[in-house]
PDB file of C-alpha atoms in Angstrom:
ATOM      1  CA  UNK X  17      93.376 -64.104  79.521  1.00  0.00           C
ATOM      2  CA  UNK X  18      93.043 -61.183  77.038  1.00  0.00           C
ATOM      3  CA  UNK X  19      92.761 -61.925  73.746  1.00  0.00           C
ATOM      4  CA  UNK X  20      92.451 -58.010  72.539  1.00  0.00           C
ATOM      5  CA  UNK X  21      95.042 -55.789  74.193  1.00  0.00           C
ATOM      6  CA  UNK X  22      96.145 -52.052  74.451  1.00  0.00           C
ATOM      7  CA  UNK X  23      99.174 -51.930  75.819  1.00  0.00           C
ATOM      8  CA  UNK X  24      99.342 -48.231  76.126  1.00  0.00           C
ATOM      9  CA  UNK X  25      97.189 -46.945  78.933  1.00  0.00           C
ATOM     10  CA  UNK X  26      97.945 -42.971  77.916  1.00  0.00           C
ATOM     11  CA  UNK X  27      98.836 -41.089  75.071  1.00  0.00           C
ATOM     12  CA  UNK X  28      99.576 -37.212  75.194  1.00  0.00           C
ATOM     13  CA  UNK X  29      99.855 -35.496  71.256  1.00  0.00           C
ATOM     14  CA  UNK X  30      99.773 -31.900  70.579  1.00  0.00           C
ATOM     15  CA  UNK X  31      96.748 -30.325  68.609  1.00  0.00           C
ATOM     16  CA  UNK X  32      96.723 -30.371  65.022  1.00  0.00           C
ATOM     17  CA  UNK X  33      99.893 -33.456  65.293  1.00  0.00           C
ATOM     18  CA  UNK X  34      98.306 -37.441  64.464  1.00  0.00           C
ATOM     19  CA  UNK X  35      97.297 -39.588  67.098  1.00  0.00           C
ATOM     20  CA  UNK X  36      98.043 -43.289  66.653  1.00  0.00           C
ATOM     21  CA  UNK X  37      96.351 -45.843  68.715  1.00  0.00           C
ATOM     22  CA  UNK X  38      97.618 -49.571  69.003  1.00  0.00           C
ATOM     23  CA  UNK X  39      95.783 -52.385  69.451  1.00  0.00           C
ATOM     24  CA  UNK X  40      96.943 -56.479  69.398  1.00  0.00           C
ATOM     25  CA  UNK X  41      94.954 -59.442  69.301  1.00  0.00           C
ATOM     26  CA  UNK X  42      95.239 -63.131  69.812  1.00  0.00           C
ATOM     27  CA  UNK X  43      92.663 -64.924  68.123  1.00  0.00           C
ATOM     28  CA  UNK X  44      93.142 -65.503  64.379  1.00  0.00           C
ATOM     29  CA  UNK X  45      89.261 -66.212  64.544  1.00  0.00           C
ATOM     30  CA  UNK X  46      88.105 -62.609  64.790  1.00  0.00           C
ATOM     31  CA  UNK X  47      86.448 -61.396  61.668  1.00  0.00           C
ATOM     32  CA  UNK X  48      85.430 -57.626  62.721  1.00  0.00           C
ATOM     33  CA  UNK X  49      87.150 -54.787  64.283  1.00  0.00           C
ATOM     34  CA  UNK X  50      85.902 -51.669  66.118  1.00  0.00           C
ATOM     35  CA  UNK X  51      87.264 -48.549  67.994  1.00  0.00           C
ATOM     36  CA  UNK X  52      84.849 -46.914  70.400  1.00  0.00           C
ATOM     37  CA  UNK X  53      85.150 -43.936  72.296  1.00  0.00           C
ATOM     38  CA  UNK X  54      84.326 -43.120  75.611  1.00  0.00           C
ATOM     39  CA  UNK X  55      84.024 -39.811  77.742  1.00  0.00           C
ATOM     40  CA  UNK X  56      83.731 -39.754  81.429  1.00  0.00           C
ATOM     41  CA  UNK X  57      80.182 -40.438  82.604  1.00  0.00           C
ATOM     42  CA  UNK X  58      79.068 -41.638  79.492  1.00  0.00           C
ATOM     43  CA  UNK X  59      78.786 -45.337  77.625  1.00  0.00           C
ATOM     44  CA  UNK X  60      81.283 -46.007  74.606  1.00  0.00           C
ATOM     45  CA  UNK X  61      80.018 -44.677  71.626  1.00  0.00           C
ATOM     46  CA  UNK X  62      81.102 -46.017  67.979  1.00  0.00           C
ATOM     47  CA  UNK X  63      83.457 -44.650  66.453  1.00  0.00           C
ATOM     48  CA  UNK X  64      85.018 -46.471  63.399  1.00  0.00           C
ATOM     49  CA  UNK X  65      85.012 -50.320  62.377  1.00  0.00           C
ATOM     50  CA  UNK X  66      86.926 -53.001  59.745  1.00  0.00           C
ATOM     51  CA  UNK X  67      86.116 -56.376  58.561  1.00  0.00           C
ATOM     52  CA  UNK X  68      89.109 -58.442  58.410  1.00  0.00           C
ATOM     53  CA  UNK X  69      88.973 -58.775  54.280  1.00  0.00           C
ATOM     54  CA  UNK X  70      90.363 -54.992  54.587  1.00  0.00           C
ATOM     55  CA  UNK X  71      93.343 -53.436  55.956  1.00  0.00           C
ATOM     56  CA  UNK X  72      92.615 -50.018  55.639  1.00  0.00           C
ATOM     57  CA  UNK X  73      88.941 -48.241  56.422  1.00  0.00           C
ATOM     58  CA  UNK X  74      89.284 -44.154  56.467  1.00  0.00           C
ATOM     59  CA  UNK X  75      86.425 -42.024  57.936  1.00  0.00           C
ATOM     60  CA  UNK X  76      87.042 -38.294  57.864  1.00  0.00           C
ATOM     61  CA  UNK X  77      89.457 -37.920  60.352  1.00  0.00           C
ATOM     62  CA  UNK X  78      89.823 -41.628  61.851  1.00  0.00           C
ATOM     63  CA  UNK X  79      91.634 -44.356  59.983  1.00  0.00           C
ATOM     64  CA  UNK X  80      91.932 -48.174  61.073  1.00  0.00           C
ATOM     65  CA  UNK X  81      94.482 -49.586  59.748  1.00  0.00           C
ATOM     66  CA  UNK X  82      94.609 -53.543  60.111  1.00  0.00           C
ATOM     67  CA  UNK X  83      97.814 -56.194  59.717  1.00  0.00           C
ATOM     68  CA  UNK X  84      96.528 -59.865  60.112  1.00  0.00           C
ATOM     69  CA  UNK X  85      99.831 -61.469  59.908  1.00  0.00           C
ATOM     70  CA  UNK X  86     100.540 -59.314  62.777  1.00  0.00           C
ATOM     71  CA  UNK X  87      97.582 -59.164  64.447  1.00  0.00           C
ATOM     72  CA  UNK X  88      97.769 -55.818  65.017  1.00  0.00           C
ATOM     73  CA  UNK X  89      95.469 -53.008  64.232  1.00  0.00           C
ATOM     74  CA  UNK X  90      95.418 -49.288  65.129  1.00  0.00           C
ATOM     75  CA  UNK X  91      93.876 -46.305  64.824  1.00  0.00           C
ATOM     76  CA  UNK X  92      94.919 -42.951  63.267  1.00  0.00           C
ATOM     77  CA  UNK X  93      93.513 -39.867  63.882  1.00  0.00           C
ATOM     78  CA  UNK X  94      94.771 -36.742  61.821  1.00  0.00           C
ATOM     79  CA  UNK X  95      94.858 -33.784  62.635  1.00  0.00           C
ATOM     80  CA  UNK X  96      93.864 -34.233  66.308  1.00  0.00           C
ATOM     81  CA  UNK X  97      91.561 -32.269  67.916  1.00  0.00           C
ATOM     82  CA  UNK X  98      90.984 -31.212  72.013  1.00  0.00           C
ATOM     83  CA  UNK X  99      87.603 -33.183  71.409  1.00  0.00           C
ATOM     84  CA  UNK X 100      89.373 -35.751  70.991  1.00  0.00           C
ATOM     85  CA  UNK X 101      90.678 -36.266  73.773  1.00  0.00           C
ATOM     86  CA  UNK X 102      89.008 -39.293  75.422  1.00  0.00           C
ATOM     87  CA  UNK X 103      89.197 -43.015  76.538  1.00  0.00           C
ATOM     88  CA  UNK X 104      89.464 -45.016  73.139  1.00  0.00           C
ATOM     89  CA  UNK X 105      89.032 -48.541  73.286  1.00  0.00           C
ATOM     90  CA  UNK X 106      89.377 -51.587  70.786  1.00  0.00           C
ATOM     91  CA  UNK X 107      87.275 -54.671  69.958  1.00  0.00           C
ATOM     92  CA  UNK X 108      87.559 -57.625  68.050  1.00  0.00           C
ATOM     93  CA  UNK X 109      84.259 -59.844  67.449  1.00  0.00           C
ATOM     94  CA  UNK X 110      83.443 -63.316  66.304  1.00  0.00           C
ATOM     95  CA  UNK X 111      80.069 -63.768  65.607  1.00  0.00           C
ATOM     96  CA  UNK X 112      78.065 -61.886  68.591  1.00  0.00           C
ATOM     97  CA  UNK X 113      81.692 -62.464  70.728  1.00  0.00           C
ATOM     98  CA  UNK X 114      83.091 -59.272  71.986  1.00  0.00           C
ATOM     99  CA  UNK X 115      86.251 -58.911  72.950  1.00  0.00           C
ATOM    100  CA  UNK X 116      87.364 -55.131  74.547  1.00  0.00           C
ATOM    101  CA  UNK X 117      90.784 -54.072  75.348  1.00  0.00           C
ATOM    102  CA  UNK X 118      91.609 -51.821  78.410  1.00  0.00           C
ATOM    103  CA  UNK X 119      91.727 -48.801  76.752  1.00  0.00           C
ATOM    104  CA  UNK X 120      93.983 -46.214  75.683  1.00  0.00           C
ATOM    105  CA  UNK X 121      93.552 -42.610  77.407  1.00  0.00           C
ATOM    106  CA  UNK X 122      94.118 -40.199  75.063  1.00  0.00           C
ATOM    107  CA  UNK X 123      94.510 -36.327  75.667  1.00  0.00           C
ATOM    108  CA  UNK X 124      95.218 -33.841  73.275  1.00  0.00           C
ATOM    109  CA  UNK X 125      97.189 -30.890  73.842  1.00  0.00           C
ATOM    110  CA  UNK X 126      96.052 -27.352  72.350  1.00  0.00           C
TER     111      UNK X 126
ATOM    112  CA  UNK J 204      65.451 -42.038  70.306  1.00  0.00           C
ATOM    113  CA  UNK J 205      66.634 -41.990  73.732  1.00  0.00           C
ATOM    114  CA  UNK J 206      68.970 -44.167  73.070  1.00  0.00           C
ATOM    115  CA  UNK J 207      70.070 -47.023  75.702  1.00  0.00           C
ATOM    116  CA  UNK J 208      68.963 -46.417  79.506  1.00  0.00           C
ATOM    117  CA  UNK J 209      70.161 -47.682  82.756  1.00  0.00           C
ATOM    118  CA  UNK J 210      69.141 -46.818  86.180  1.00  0.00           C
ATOM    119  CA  UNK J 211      70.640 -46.041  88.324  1.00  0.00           C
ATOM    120  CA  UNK J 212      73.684 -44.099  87.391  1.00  0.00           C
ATOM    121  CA  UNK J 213      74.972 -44.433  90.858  1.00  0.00           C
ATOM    122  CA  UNK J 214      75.024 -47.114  93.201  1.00  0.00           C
ATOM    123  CA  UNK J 215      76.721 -47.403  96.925  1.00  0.00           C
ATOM    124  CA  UNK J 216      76.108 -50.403  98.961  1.00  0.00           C
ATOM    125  CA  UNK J 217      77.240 -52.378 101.974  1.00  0.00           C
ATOM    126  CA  UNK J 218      78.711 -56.325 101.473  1.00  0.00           C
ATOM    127  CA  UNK J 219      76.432 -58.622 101.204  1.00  0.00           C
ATOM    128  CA  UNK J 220      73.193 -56.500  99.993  1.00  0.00           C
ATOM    129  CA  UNK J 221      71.101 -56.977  96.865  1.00  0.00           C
ATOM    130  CA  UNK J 222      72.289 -55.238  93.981  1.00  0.00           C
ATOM    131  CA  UNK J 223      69.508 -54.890  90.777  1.00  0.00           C
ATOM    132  CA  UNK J 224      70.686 -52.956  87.946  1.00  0.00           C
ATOM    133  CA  UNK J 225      68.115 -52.074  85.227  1.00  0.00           C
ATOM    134  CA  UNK J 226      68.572 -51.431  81.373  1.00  0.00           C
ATOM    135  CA  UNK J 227      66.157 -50.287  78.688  1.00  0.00           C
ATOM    136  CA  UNK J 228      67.718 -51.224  75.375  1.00  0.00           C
ATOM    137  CA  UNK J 229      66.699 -49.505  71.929  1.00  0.00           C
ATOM    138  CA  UNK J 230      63.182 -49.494  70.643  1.00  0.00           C
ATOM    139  CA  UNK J 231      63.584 -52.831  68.019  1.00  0.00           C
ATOM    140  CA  UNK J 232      66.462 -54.364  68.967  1.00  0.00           C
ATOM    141  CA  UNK J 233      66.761 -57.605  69.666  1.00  0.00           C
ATOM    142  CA  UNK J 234      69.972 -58.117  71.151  1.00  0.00           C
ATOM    143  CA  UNK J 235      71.234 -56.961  74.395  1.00  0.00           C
ATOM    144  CA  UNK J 236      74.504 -57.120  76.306  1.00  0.00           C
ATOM    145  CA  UNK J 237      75.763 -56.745  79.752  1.00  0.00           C
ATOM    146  CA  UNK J 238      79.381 -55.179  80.719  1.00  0.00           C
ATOM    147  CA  UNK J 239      81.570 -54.883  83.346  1.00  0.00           C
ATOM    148  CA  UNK J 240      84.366 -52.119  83.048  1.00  0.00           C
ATOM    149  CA  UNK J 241      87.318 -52.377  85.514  1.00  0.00           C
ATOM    150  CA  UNK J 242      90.365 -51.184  85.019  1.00  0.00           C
ATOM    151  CA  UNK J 243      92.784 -54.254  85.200  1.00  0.00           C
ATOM    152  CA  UNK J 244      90.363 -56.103  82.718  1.00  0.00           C
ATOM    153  CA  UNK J 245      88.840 -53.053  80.343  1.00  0.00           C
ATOM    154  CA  UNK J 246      85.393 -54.044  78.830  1.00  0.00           C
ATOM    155  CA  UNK J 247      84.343 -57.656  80.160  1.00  0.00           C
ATOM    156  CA  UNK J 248      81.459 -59.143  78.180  1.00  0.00           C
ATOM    157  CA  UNK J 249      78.970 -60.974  80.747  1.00  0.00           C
ATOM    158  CA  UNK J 250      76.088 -62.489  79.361  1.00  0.00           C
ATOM    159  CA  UNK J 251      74.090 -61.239  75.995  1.00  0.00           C
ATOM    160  CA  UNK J 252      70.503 -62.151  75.144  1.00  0.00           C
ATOM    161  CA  UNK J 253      68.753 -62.524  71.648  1.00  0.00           C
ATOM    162  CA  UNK J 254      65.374 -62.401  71.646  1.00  0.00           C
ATOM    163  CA  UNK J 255      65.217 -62.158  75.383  1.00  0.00           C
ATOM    164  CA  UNK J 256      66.783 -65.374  75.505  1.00  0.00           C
ATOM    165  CA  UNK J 257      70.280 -65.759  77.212  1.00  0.00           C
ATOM    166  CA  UNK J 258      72.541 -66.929  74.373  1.00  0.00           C
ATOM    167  CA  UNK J 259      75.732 -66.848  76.204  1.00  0.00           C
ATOM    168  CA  UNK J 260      76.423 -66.264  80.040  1.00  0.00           C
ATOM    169  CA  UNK J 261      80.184 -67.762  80.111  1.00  0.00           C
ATOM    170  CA  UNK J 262      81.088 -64.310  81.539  1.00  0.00           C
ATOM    171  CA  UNK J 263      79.054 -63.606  84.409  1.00  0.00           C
ATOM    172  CA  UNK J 264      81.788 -64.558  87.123  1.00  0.00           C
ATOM    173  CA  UNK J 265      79.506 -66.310  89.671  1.00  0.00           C
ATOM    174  CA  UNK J 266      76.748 -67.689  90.644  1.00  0.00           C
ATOM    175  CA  UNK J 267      76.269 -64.873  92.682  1.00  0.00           C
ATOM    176  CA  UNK J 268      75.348 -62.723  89.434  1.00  0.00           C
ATOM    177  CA  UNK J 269      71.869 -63.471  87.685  1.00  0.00           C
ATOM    178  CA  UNK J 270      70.510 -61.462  84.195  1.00  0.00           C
ATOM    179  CA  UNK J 271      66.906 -61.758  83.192  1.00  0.00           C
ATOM    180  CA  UNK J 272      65.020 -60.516  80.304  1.00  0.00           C
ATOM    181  CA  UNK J 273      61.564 -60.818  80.731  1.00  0.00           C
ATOM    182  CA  UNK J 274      60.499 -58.656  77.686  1.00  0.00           C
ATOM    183  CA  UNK J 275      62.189 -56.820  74.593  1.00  0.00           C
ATOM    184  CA  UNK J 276      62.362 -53.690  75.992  1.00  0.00           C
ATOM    185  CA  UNK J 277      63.890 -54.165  79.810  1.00  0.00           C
ATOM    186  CA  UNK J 278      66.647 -56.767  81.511  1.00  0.00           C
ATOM    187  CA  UNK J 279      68.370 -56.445  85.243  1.00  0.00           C
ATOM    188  CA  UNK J 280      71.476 -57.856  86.203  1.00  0.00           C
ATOM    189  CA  UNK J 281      71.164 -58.755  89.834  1.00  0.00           C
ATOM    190  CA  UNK J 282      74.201 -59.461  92.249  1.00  0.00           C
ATOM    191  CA  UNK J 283      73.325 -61.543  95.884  1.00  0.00           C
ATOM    192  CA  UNK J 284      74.916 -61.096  98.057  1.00  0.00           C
ATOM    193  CA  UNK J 285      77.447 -58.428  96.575  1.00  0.00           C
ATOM    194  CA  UNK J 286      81.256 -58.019  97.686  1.00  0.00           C
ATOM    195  CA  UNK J 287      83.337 -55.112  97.437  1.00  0.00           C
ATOM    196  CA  UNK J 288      85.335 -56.805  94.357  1.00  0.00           C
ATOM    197  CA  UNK J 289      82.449 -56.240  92.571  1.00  0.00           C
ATOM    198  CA  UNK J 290      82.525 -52.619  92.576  1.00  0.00           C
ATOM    199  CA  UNK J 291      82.675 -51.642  89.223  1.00  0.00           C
ATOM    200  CA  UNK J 292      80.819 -49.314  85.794  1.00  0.00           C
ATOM    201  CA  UNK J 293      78.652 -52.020  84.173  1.00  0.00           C
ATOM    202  CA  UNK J 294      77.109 -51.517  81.003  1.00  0.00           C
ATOM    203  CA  UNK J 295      73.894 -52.113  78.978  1.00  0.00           C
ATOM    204  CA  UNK J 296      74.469 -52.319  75.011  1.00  0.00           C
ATOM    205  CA  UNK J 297      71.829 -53.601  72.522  1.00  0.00           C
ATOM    206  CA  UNK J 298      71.825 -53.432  68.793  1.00  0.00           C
ATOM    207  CA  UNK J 299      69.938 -54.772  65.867  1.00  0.00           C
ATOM    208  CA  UNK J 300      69.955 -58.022  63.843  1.00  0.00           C
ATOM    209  CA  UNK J 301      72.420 -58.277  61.091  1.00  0.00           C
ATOM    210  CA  UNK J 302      70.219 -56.712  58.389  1.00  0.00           C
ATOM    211  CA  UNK J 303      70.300 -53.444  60.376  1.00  0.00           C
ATOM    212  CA  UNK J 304      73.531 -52.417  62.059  1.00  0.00           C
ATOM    213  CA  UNK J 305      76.103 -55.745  61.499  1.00  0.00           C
ATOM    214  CA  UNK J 306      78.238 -55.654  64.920  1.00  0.00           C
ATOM    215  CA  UNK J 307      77.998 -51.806  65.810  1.00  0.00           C
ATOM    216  CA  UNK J 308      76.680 -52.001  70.267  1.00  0.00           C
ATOM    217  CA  UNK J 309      75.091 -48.928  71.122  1.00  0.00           C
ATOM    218  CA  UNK J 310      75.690 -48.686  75.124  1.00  0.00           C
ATOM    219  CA  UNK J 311      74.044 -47.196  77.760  1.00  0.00           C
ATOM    220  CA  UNK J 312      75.803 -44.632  80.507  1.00  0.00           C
ATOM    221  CA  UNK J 313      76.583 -46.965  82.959  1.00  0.00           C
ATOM    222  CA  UNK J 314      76.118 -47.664  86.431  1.00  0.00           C
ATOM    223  CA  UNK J 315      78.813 -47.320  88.942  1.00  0.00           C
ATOM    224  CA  UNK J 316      78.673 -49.203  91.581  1.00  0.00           C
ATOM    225  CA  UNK J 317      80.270 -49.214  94.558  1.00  0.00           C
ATOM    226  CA  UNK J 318      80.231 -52.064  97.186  1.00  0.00           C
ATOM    227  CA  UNK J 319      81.344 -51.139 100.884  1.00  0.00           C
TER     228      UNK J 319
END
């Protein structure tokens, strides 16, 4: 059963427009949230994280934004980039539990 | 630092072979994870280790699949006999105690493997 899920497995967004990235979760238990981003041929690589005491954590480009009641969180990026364009994924962790989604593929247009 | 290493990148093998996949985590960490990626499931968590002791192995799917860590700076994850359904990219991630990175995994590349 997946308890983090992306339910969009693409995402197409012209250069310079914002890219948002959705993410749900199940467990009420999770206390931190992640993004990571992957290229082809290569291991995830951090990209931007949130405890659950915040809603909002903005880095550069990148923002998570978080909604408990919802259980919802997603990431913004503004203005995308080509470079970008990559496999982002979500996690949600409790304690050294991780819990990935399935990604997101997301390709920006120039 | 060279960050996390697996060998090998690539792996094709027949049903019911041996499979050994190797990871080197970070210099000083002291926990390390093992991944499957597929795409029906994403990122699947199988087993970490703290200390080179297995904390958790509720993910490794059968009895088939074995991890050992026999020292802080190398682990294998070891399918017999393997089966084409487990054809998959599994992953190596390690990071440091909570005083030095709290919850950020720094992964290795991967291995894909490929079970015929």
């Amino acid at each position: 059963d997946q308890q983090v899920k992306q339910n969009s497995p693409s995402l197409s967004v012209q250069e310079g427009r914002i890219s948002i990235l959705n993410c749900d979760y199940t467990n009420s238990m999770f206390d931190y949230f992640l993004w990571y981003k992957k290229y082809p041929a290569e291991g995830p690589t951090f990209l931007i994280s949130i405890s659950s005491i915040k809603d909002k954590n903005e880095d550069g480009r990148f923002t998570v934004f978080l909604n408990k009641s919802a259980k919802h969180l997603s990431l913004h990026i503004v203005p995308s980039q080509p470079g970008d364009s990559a496999v982002y994924f979500c996690a949600a962790s409790t304690g050294n539990q991780f819990y990935f989604g399935t990604g997101t593929s997301l390709t920006v247009i120039p | 630092d060279a960050g996390v290493i697996q060998s090998p990148r690539h792996e094709v093998t027949e049903m019911g072979q041996e499979v050994t996949l190797r990871c080197k985590p970070i210099s000083g960490h002291d926990y390390l994870f093992w991944y499957r990626q597929t795409m029906m499931r994403g990122l699947e968590l199988l087993i970490y280790f703290n200390n080179n002791v297995p904390i958790d192995d509720s993910g490794m799917p059968e009895d088939r699949f074995s991890a050992k860590m026999p020292n802080a700076s190398f682990s294998t994850l070891k399918i017999q006999p393997s089966e084409p359904r487990d054809s998959a990219v599994y992953f190596c991630a390690s990071r440091g105690g909570i005083l030095n990175s709290y919850n950020e995994q720094f992964f290795g590349p991967g291995t894909r493997l490929t079970v015929l």
